[in-house]
mmCIF file of C-alpha atoms in Angstrom:
data_model
loop_
_atom_site.group_PDB
_atom_site.id
_atom_site.type_symbol
_atom_site.label_atom_id
_atom_site.label_comp_id
_atom_site.label_asym_id
_atom_site.label_seq_id
_atom_site.Cartn_x
_atom_site.Cartn_y
_atom_site.Cartn_z
ATOM 1 C CA MET A 89 6.410 -4.986 7.219
ATOM 2 C CA GLY A 90 9.047 -2.080 7.800
ATOM 3 C CA SER A 91 12.687 -2.605 9.130
ATOM 4 C CA ASP A 92 15.417 -0.513 9.922
ATOM 5 C CA LEU A 93 18.627 -0.450 11.141
ATOM 6 C CA GLY A 94 20.370 1.495 14.753
ATOM 7 C CA ASP A 95 22.678 1.365 17.321
ATOM 8 C CA VAL A 96 20.148 1.064 20.091
ATOM 9 C CA THR A 97 22.305 0.032 23.032
ATOM 10 C CA ASN A 98 25.066 2.178 22.094
ATOM 11 C CA GLU A 99 27.704 -0.029 22.203
ATOM 12 C CA GLY A 100 28.551 0.158 18.175
ATOM 13 C CA ARG A 101 26.618 -2.409 17.036
ATOM 14 C CA LEU A 102 24.289 -1.873 14.850
ATOM 15 C CA GLY A 103 20.440 -3.701 15.991
ATOM 16 C CA LEU A 104 17.790 -4.445 13.449
ATOM 17 C CA LEU A 105 14.001 -3.349 14.293
ATOM 18 C CA VAL A 106 10.904 -5.177 12.557
ATOM 19 C CA THR A 107 7.778 -4.109 12.797
ATOM 20 C CA ASP A 108 4.319 -5.805 12.554
ATOM 21 C CA MET A 109 0.445 -5.142 13.000
ATOM 22 C CA ALA A 110 0.117 -5.421 16.814
ATOM 23 C CA GLY A 111 -2.318 -3.696 18.185
ATOM 24 C CA THR A 112 -1.437 -1.143 21.309
ATOM 25 C CA ASP A 113 -4.694 -2.255 22.607
ATOM 26 C CA HIS A 114 -6.231 -4.580 24.049
ATOM 27 C CA VAL A 115 -10.020 -3.909 21.728
ATOM 28 C CA GLU A 116 -7.839 -3.151 18.098
ATOM 29 C CA ASP A 117 -5.444 -6.951 19.521
ATOM 30 C CA GLN A 118 -8.810 -8.593 19.838
ATOM 31 C CA ARG A 119 -10.262 -7.128 16.475
ATOM 32 C CA ALA A 120 -7.675 -8.260 14.140
ATOM 33 C CA MET A 121 -4.248 -9.733 14.841
ATOM 34 C CA ALA A 122 -5.999 -12.195 18.507
ATOM 35 C CA GLU A 123 -7.856 -14.669 15.685
ATOM 36 C CA THR A 124 -4.763 -14.153 13.067
ATOM 37 C CA ARG A 125 -2.366 -16.029 16.341
ATOM 38 C CA ALA A 126 -5.003 -18.680 17.031
ATOM 39 C CA ARG A 127 -4.810 -19.343 13.624
ATOM 40 C CA MET A 128 -0.766 -20.138 13.811
ATOM 41 C CA ARG A 129 0.374 -23.466 13.343
ATOM 42 C CA VAL A 130 2.680 -24.780 15.791
ATOM 43 C CA PRO A 131 5.059 -26.782 15.019
ATOM 44 C CA GLU A 132 5.730 -30.584 16.068
ATOM 45 C CA GLU A 133 7.720 -31.249 18.385
ATOM 46 C CA GLY A 134 11.437 -31.665 17.105
ATOM 47 C CA SER A 135 11.387 -29.736 14.365
ATOM 48 C CA SER A 136 13.597 -26.954 13.300
ATOM 49 C CA GLU A 137 10.236 -24.865 11.941
ATOM 50 C CA VAL A 138 10.519 -21.188 14.302
ATOM 51 C CA ARG A 139 7.199 -20.511 15.564
ATOM 52 C CA GLN A 140 6.269 -16.861 14.696
ATOM 53 C CA PHE A 141 4.829 -14.501 16.961
ATOM 54 C CA PRO A 142 2.766 -11.833 15.115
ATOM 55 C CA PHE A 143 4.352 -8.806 17.178
ATOM 56 C CA ASN A 144 7.505 -6.348 16.389
ATOM 57 C CA ALA A 145 11.413 -7.935 17.040
ATOM 58 C CA LEU A 146 14.336 -6.328 18.226
ATOM 59 C CA TYR A 147 17.191 -7.903 17.010
ATOM 60 C CA LEU A 148 20.161 -6.738 19.543
ATOM 61 C CA ASN A 149 23.838 -7.400 18.295
ATOM 62 C CA THR A 150 25.408 -9.342 20.958
ATOM 63 C CA GLY A 151 29.130 -9.723 18.399
ATOM 64 C CA THR A 152 29.007 -13.117 19.042
ATOM 65 C CA GLY A 153 27.126 -13.665 15.346
ATOM 66 C CA ARG A 154 24.313 -13.744 17.127
ATOM 67 C CA CYS A 155 21.306 -11.153 18.242
ATOM 68 C CA LEU A 156 18.751 -11.202 21.337
ATOM 69 C CA GLU A 157 15.054 -10.879 20.781
ATOM 70 C CA ALA A 158 13.898 -8.032 23.325
ATOM 71 C CA ALA A 159 10.835 -6.191 21.862
ATOM 72 C CA GLN A 160 8.725 -7.131 24.697
ATOM 73 C CA LEU A 161 11.924 -6.085 27.296
ATOM 74 C CA ALA A 162 11.719 -3.010 25.240
ATOM 75 C CA GLY A 163 8.535 -1.945 25.361
ATOM 76 C CA LEU A 164 8.348 -2.342 21.378
ATOM 77 C CA ALA A 165 6.207 -5.106 20.961
ATOM 78 C CA ALA A 166 2.808 -3.421 19.942
ATOM 79 C CA THR A 167 3.106 0.046 17.665
ATOM 80 C CA ASP A 168 0.338 -0.570 15.529
ATOM 81 C CA TRP A 169 -0.049 -1.395 11.825
ATOM 82 C CA THR A 170 3.434 0.170 11.389
ATOM 83 C CA TRP A 171 5.109 0.502 7.715
ATOM 84 C CA ALA A 172 8.121 2.995 8.385
ATOM 85 C CA PRO A 173 10.119 3.225 11.828
ATOM 86 C CA ILE A 174 12.917 4.792 11.912
ATOM 87 C CA TRP A 175 15.863 4.909 13.984
ATOM 88 C CA GLU A 176 17.021 8.980 15.082
ATOM 89 C CA ASP A 177 18.422 10.941 17.234
ATOM 90 C CA PHE A 178 16.013 13.320 17.729
ATOM 91 C CA ASP A 179 16.867 15.411 20.615
ATOM 92 C CA ASN A 180 21.166 14.914 20.157
ATOM 93 C CA ASP A 181 21.178 13.059 23.701
ATOM 94 C CA GLY A 182 24.071 10.756 22.628
ATOM 95 C CA ARG A 183 21.547 7.468 21.488
ATOM 96 C CA VAL A 184 18.615 6.821 19.102
ATOM 97 C CA ASP A 185 15.032 7.164 18.826
ATOM 98 C CA LEU A 186 12.253 5.688 17.166
ATOM 99 C CA PHE A 187 9.867 7.354 14.912
ATOM 100 C CA ALA A 188 7.042 4.880 13.760
ATOM 101 C CA THR A 189 4.246 5.723 10.439
ATOM 102 C CA ASN A 190 1.531 3.408 10.619
ATOM 103 C CA GLY A 191 -2.674 3.424 9.434
ATOM 104 C CA MET A 192 -3.636 1.591 6.409
ATOM 105 C CA PHE A 193 -6.171 2.676 3.781
ATOM 106 C CA ARG A 194 -8.703 0.332 5.346
ATOM 107 C CA GLU A 195 -8.845 -2.659 8.098
ATOM 108 C CA ILE A 196 -8.901 -5.269 6.069
ATOM 109 C CA HIS A 197 -7.525 -7.406 8.776
ATOM 110 C CA ASN A 198 -10.604 -6.768 10.936
ATOM 111 C CA GLN A 199 -13.393 -9.954 11.610
ATOM 112 C CA ASP A 200 -15.902 -7.994 11.054
ATOM 113 C CA LEU A 201 -15.074 -6.708 8.257
ATOM 114 C CA ILE A 202 -13.421 -9.881 6.694
ATOM 115 C CA ALA A 203 -16.758 -11.464 8.260
ATOM 116 C CA ARG A 204 -19.000 -9.200 5.539
ATOM 117 C CA ARG A 205 -17.049 -9.269 2.323
ATOM 118 C CA GLY A 206 -17.548 -13.528 2.882
ATOM 119 C CA MET A 207 -21.463 -13.144 2.916
ATOM 120 C CA ALA A 208 -20.923 -10.911 0.092
ATOM 121 C CA ALA A 209 -23.631 -12.156 -2.907
ATOM 122 C CA SER A 210 -20.182 -11.984 -5.225
ATOM 123 C CA LYS A 211 -17.168 -10.887 -5.360
ATOM 124 C CA LEU A 212 -17.673 -7.342 -6.586
ATOM 125 C CA GLU A 213 -19.998 -6.568 -3.795
ATOM 126 C CA GLY A 214 -17.576 -8.357 -1.400
ATOM 127 C CA GLU A 215 -14.960 -5.730 -2.022
ATOM 128 C CA GLN A 216 -17.150 -2.643 -2.776
ATOM 129 C CA VAL A 217 -18.335 -4.210 1.364
ATOM 130 C CA VAL A 218 -14.087 -3.175 1.747
ATOM 131 C CA ARG A 219 -13.938 0.124 -0.131
ATOM 132 C CA ASN A 220 -18.080 1.594 1.550
ATOM 133 C CA SER A 221 -15.577 0.258 4.919
ATOM 134 C CA PRO A 222 -13.608 4.181 6.865
ATOM 135 C CA VAL A 223 -10.079 4.793 6.548
ATOM 136 C CA PHE A 224 -8.231 3.023 9.065
ATOM 137 C CA ALA A 225 -6.124 5.954 10.656
ATOM 138 C CA GLU A 226 -3.701 5.736 13.001
ATOM 139 C CA THR A 227 -1.532 7.646 15.416
ATOM 140 C CA HIS A 228 1.934 7.846 14.786
ATOM 141 C CA PHE A 229 4.549 6.773 17.437
ATOM 142 C CA ALA A 230 7.684 7.836 18.570
ATOM 143 C CA PHE A 231 9.998 7.213 21.492
ATOM 144 C CA ARG A 232 12.257 8.103 23.018
ATOM 145 C CA ASN A 233 15.401 6.283 24.169
ATOM 146 C CA LEU A 234 16.566 6.470 27.755
ATOM 147 C CA GLY A 235 19.267 3.563 27.628
ATOM 148 C CA ASP A 236 19.651 0.450 29.084
ATOM 149 C CA LEU A 237 16.365 -0.794 26.858
ATOM 150 C CA ARG A 238 14.536 1.955 28.289
ATOM 151 C CA PHE A 239 12.005 3.722 25.836
ATOM 152 C CA GLU A 240 9.014 6.621 26.453
ATOM 153 C CA ASN A 241 6.593 7.309 24.464
ATOM 154 C CA VAL A 242 6.488 10.879 23.677
ATOM 155 C CA SER A 243 4.623 11.413 20.721
ATOM 156 C CA SER A 244 2.113 14.285 21.458
ATOM 157 C CA ALA A 245 5.239 15.907 23.321
ATOM 158 C CA TRP A 246 7.419 16.064 20.164
ATOM 159 C CA GLY A 247 4.650 16.998 17.817
ATOM 160 C CA LEU A 248 4.947 13.745 16.202
ATOM 161 C CA ASP A 249 1.091 12.317 16.869
ATOM 162 C CA GLN A 250 -0.677 12.848 14.084
ATOM 163 C CA LYS A 251 -3.519 10.028 12.709
ATOM 164 C CA GLY A 252 -3.480 9.196 9.232
ATOM 165 C CA VAL A 253 -2.347 6.771 6.951
ATOM 166 C CA SER A 254 1.620 6.425 5.782
ATOM 167 C CA PHE A 255 2.606 4.009 4.986
ATOM 168 C CA GLY A 256 6.045 5.707 5.192
ATOM 169 C CA ARG A 257 8.379 4.835 2.358
ATOM 170 C CA ARG A 258 9.399 8.088 1.509
ATOM 171 C CA SER A 259 9.674 9.009 5.787
ATOM 172 C CA ALA A 260 13.259 9.763 6.236
ATOM 173 C CA THR A 261 14.918 13.171 8.282
ATOM 174 C CA SER A 262 17.575 15.459 7.780
ATOM 175 C CA THR A 263 18.434 18.827 9.245
ATOM 176 C CA MET A 264 17.226 21.942 6.950
ATOM 177 C CA THR A 265 18.002 24.897 9.446
ATOM 178 C CA ALA A 266 21.331 25.791 10.716
ATOM 179 C CA THR A 267 19.783 25.384 13.876
ATOM 180 C CA TRP A 268 19.934 21.634 14.016
ATOM 181 C CA THR A 269 16.707 21.189 14.057
ATOM 182 C CA TRP A 270 15.571 17.911 12.721
ATOM 183 C CA CYS A 271 12.461 17.463 10.157
ATOM 184 C CA THR A 272 11.071 14.607 9.795
ATOM 185 C CA PRO A 273 8.750 14.633 5.404
ATOM 186 C CA ILE A 274 6.312 12.162 6.071
ATOM 187 C CA ILE A 275 3.890 10.843 3.093
ATOM 188 C CA ARG A 276 -0.187 10.264 3.803
ATOM 189 C CA VAL A 277 -2.254 8.363 2.074
ATOM 190 C CA GLY A 278 -4.809 10.283 -0.053
ATOM 191 C CA ASP A 279 -3.440 13.378 1.559
ATOM 192 C CA VAL A 280 -0.445 16.441 1.092
ATOM 193 C CA ALA A 281 3.022 15.358 2.225
ATOM 194 C CA ALA A 282 3.359 16.251 5.944
ATOM 195 C CA GLN A 283 6.735 17.993 7.577
ATOM 196 C CA ARG A 284 7.077 17.300 11.206
ATOM 197 C CA GLN A 285 9.464 19.800 12.902
ATOM 198 C CA ARG A 286 10.909 19.012 16.524
ATOM 199 C CA HIS A 287 12.796 21.695 18.399
ATOM 200 C CA ARG A 288 16.299 22.840 18.372
ATOM 201 C CA ALA A 289 18.822 19.847 19.314
ATOM 202 C CA PRO A 290 19.905 20.896 23.327
ATOM 203 C CA HIS A 291 23.405 20.076 22.521
ATOM 204 C CA HIS A 292 25.478 20.994 19.738
ATOM 205 C CA LEU A 293 26.804 18.736 16.904
ATOM 206 C CA ARG A 294 29.562 15.892 18.084
ATOM 207 C CA ALA A 295 31.594 13.491 16.046
ATOM 208 C CA ALA A 296 32.273 9.941 17.265
ATOM 209 C CA ARG A 297 34.756 6.789 16.423
ATOM 210 C CA HIS A 298 33.600 3.780 16.679
ATOM 211 C CA ALA A 299 36.106 1.308 16.278
ATOM 212 C CA LEU A 300 33.642 -1.409 15.034
ATOM 213 C CA GLN A 301 31.954 0.815 12.624
ATOM 214 C CA ARG A 302 34.561 1.907 10.078
ATOM 215 C CA PHE A 303 32.151 2.987 7.316
ATOM 216 C CA GLY A 304 30.865 6.218 7.954
ATOM 217 C CA VAL A 305 27.851 4.102 9.594
ATOM 218 C CA GLY A 306 26.410 6.109 12.821
ATOM 219 C CA ARG A 307 28.183 9.195 12.702
ATOM 220 C CA ARG A 308 27.484 11.710 14.462
#
């Protein structure tokens, strides 16, 4: 799906978030990913194969050559059908926050839709069943980093909870004004490009040097 690097724990080491399609509510989860999880093969005992779990994965860099997976612990394991997660310090408090765009042109993993397509008289009619189904618009998410792997859902408070279908391939953030106001352009399917603007940052721009990062990554 999507992924992004960020110093989630403010320890000077980049972590990696990889997103999936896990639903944020029970109904959506059962309509889609529950059946997929049930069909996943469990590796045999003694096998070197790693079992798959269809949830977001947050890999924390421990600095020891190994990573710790902490998506469930941080409350970021499910963000719906997410395409483009972005780590950025939206409120200028020194900690990177998370913004995730999601949605799909059709809910093609809906088991009811899959069944209706399978009962169609021909492949062409089956594809028509999918085209006639509603667009799978979802609400985008913003999570404020509170520190210590605690995140608060601030999608509505920050004005980033618009609903639509955004594959997010062009999602980015920048400060486009002298007030250091964050602007986030979002590319939505079947709609004009949207630009969401965060409130004026309450802190001044700060310069910080991380001993473990010598090539400009993560500078503020």
